[in-house]
mmCIF file of C-alpha atoms in Angstrom:
data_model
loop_
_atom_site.group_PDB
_atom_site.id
_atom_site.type_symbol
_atom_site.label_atom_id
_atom_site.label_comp_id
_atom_site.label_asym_id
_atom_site.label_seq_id
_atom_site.Cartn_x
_atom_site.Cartn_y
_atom_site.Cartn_z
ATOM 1 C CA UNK A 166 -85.176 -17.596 96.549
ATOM 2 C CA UNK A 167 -88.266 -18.499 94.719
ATOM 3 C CA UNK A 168 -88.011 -16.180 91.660
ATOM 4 C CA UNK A 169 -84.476 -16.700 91.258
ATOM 5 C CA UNK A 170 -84.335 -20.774 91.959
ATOM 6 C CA UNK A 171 -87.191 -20.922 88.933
ATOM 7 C CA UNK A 172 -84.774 -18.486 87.345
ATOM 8 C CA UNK A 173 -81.815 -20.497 87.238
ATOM 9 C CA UNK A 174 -83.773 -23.701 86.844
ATOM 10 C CA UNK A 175 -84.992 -22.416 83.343
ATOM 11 C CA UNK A 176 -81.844 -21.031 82.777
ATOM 12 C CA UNK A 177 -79.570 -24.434 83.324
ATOM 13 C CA UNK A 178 -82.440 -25.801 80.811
ATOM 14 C CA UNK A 179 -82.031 -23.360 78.003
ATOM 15 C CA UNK A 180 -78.288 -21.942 78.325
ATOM 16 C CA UNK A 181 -76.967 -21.537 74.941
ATOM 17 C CA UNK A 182 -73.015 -21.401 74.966
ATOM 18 C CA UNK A 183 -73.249 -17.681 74.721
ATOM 19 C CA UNK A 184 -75.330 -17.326 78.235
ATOM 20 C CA UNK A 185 -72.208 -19.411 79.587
ATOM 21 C CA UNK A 186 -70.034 -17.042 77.817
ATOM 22 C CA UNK A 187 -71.580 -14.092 79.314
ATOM 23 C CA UNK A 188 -71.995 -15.641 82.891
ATOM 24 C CA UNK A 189 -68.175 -16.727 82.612
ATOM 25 C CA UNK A 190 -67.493 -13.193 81.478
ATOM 26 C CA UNK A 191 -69.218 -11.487 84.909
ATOM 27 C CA UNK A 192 -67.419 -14.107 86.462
ATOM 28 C CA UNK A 193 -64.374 -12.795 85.336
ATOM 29 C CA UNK A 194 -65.449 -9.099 86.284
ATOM 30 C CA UNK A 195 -65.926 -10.167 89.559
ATOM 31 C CA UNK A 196 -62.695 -11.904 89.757
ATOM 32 C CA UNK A 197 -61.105 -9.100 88.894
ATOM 33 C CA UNK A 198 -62.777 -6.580 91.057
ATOM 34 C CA UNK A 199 -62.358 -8.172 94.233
ATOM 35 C CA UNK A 200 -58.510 -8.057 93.794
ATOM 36 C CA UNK A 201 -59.068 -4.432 92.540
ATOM 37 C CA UNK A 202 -61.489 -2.926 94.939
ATOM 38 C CA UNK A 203 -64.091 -2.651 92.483
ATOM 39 C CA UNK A 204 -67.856 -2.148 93.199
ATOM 40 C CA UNK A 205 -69.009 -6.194 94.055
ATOM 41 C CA UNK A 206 -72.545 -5.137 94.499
ATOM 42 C CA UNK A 207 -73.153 -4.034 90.529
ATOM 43 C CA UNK A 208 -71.034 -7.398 89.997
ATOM 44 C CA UNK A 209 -73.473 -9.025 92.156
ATOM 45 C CA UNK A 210 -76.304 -7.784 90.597
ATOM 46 C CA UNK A 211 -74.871 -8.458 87.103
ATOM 47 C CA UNK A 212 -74.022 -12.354 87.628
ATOM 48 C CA UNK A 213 -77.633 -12.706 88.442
ATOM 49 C CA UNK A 214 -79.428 -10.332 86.018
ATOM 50 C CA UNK A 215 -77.052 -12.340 83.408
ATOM 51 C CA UNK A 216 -78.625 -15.836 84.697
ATOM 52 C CA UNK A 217 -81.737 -14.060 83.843
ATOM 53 C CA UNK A 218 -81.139 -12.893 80.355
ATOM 54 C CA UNK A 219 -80.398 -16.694 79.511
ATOM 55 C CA UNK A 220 -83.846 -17.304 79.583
ATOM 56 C CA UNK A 221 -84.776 -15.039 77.124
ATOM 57 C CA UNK A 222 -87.219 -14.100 79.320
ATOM 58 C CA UNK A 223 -87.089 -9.678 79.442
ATOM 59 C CA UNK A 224 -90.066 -9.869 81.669
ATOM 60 C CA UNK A 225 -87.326 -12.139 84.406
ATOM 61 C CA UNK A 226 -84.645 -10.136 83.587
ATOM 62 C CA UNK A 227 -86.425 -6.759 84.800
ATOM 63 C CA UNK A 228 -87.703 -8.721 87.735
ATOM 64 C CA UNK A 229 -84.253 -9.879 88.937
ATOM 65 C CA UNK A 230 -82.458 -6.356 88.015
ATOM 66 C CA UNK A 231 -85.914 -5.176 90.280
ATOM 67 C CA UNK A 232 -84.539 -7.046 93.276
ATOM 68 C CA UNK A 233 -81.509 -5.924 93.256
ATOM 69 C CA UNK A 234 -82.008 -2.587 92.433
ATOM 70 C CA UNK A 235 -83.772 -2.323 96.033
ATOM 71 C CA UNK A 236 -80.131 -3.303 97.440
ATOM 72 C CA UNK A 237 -78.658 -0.271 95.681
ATOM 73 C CA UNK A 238 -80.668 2.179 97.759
ATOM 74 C CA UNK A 239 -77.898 4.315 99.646
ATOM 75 C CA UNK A 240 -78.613 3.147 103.233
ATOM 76 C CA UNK A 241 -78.133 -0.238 101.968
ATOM 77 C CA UNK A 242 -74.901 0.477 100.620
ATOM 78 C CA UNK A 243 -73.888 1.964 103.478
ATOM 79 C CA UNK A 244 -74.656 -0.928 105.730
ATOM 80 C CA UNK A 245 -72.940 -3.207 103.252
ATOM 81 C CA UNK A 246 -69.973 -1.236 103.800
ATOM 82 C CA UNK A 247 -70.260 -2.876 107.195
ATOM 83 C CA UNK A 248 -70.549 -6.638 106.635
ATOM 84 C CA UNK A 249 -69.426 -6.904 102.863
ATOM 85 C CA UNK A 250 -65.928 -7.751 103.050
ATOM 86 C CA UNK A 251 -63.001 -9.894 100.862
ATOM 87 C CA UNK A 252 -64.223 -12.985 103.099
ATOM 88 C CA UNK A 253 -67.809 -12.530 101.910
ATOM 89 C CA UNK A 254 -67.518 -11.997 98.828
ATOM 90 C CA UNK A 255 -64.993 -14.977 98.300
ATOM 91 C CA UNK A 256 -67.894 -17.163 99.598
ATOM 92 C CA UNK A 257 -70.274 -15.692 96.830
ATOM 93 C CA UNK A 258 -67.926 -16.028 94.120
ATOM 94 C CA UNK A 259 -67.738 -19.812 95.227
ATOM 95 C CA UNK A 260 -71.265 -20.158 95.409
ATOM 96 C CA UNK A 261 -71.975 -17.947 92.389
ATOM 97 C CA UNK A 262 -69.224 -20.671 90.361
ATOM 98 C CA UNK A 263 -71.383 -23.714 91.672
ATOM 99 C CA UNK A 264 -74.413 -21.891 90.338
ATOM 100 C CA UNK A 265 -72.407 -21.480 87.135
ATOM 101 C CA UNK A 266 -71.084 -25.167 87.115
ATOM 102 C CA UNK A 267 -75.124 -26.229 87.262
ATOM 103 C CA UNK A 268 -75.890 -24.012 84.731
ATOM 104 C CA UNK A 269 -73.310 -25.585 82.853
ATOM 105 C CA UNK A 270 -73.923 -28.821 83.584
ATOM 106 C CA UNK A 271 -77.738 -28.591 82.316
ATOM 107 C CA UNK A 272 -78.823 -29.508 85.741
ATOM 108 C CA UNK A 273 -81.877 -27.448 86.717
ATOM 109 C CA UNK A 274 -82.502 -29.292 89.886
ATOM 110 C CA UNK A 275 -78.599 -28.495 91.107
ATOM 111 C CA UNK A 276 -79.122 -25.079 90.294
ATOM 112 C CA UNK A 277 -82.532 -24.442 91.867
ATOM 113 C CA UNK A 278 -80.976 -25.847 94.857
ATOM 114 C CA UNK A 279 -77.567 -24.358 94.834
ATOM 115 C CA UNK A 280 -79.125 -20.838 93.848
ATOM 116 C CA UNK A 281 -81.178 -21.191 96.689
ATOM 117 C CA UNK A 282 -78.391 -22.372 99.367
ATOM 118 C CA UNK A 283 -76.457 -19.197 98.061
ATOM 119 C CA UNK A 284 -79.286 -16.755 98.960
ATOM 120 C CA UNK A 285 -79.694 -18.238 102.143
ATOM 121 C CA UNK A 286 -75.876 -18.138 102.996
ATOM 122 C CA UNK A 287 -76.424 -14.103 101.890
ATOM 123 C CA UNK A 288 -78.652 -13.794 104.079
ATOM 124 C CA UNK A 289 -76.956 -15.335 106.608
ATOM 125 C CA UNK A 290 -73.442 -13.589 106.484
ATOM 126 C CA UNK A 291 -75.852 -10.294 106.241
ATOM 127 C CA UNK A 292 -77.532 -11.305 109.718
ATOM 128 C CA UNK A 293 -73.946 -12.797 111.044
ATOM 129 C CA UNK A 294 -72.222 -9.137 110.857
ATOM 130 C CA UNK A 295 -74.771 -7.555 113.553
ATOM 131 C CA UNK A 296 -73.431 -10.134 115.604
ATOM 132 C CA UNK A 297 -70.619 -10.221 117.934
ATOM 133 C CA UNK A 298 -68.305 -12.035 116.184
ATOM 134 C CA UNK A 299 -69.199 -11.013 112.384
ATOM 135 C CA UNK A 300 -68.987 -13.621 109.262
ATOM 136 C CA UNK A 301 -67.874 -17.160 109.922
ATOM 137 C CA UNK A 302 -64.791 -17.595 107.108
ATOM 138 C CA UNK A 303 -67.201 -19.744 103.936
ATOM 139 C CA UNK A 304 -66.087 -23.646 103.944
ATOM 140 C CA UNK A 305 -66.513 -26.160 101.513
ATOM 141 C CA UNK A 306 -69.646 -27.329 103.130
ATOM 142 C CA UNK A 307 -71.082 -23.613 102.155
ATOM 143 C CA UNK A 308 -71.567 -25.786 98.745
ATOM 144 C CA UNK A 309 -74.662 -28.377 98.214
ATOM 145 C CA UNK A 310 -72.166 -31.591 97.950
ATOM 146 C CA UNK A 311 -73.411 -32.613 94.337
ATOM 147 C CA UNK A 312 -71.833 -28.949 93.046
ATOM 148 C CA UNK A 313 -68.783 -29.916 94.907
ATOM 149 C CA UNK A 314 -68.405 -33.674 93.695
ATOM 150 C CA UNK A 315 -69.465 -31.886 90.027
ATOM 151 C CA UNK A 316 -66.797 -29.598 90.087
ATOM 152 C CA UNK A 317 -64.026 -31.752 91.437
ATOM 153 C CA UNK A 318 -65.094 -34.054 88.473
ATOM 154 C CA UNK A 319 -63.617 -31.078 86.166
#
């Protein structure tokens, strides 16, 4: 959450319409995956290594793809198969659009802090399904309330 909260701070102060059009773009992808099946972990990995790139920053960008690269290992995969579901990833995409709308919004504050609540509700949902009663459906309140009240203002 460190790394990637400075990320996305720098990011919401330097994103050039053409970062938003890329990070709108993966958005898309990922849209479009979930209702296809497709592979939400390169997604994943691509909606924050895109957040990167808006820095202009190469020496970020490799440290972000780093991170998740050490997801992709195969027994990782394979215990995503496990937890990872349409439920959890609806409750990224949600948190991944509030990180967008702070982005957006030029907010770096927001986006530290809403970068940082989505980690931690990843990390969460990843802990929840070796529980007995897997991942809690996401809510509204998933969402810091100023990224909630920003994009109702839309």
């Amino acid at each position: 959450a460190l790394i990637e909260g400075a990320v996305v701070e720098e990011a919401a102060r330097i994103a050039r319409p053409s970062d938003l059009a890329a990070i709108d773009a993966t958005l898309d992808a990922m849209r479009i995956g979930a209702e296809a099946g497709g592979n939400m972990m390169d997604l994943d990995r691509a909606f924050h290594v895109v957040i990167a790139r808006a820095t202009g920053n190469d020496a970020l960008v490799k440290i972000v793809g780093d991170l998740f690269d050490q997801r992709m290992h195969p027994y990782f995969a394979q215990l995503a198969g496990y937890f990872e579901n349409s439920t959890t990833w609806r409750a990224a995409f949600a948190e991944h659009q509030a990180v967008r709308d702070a982005i957006a919004a030029g907010d770096g504050a927001l986006a530290r802090r809403t970068m940082q609540t989505h980690l931690k509700n990843s990390q969460r949902r990843f802990s929840e399904s070796f529980g007995k009663t897997g991942p809690r459906e996401a809510t509204a309140s998933d969402v810091p309330a100023s990224a909630r009240t920003f994009a109702a203002a839309k």
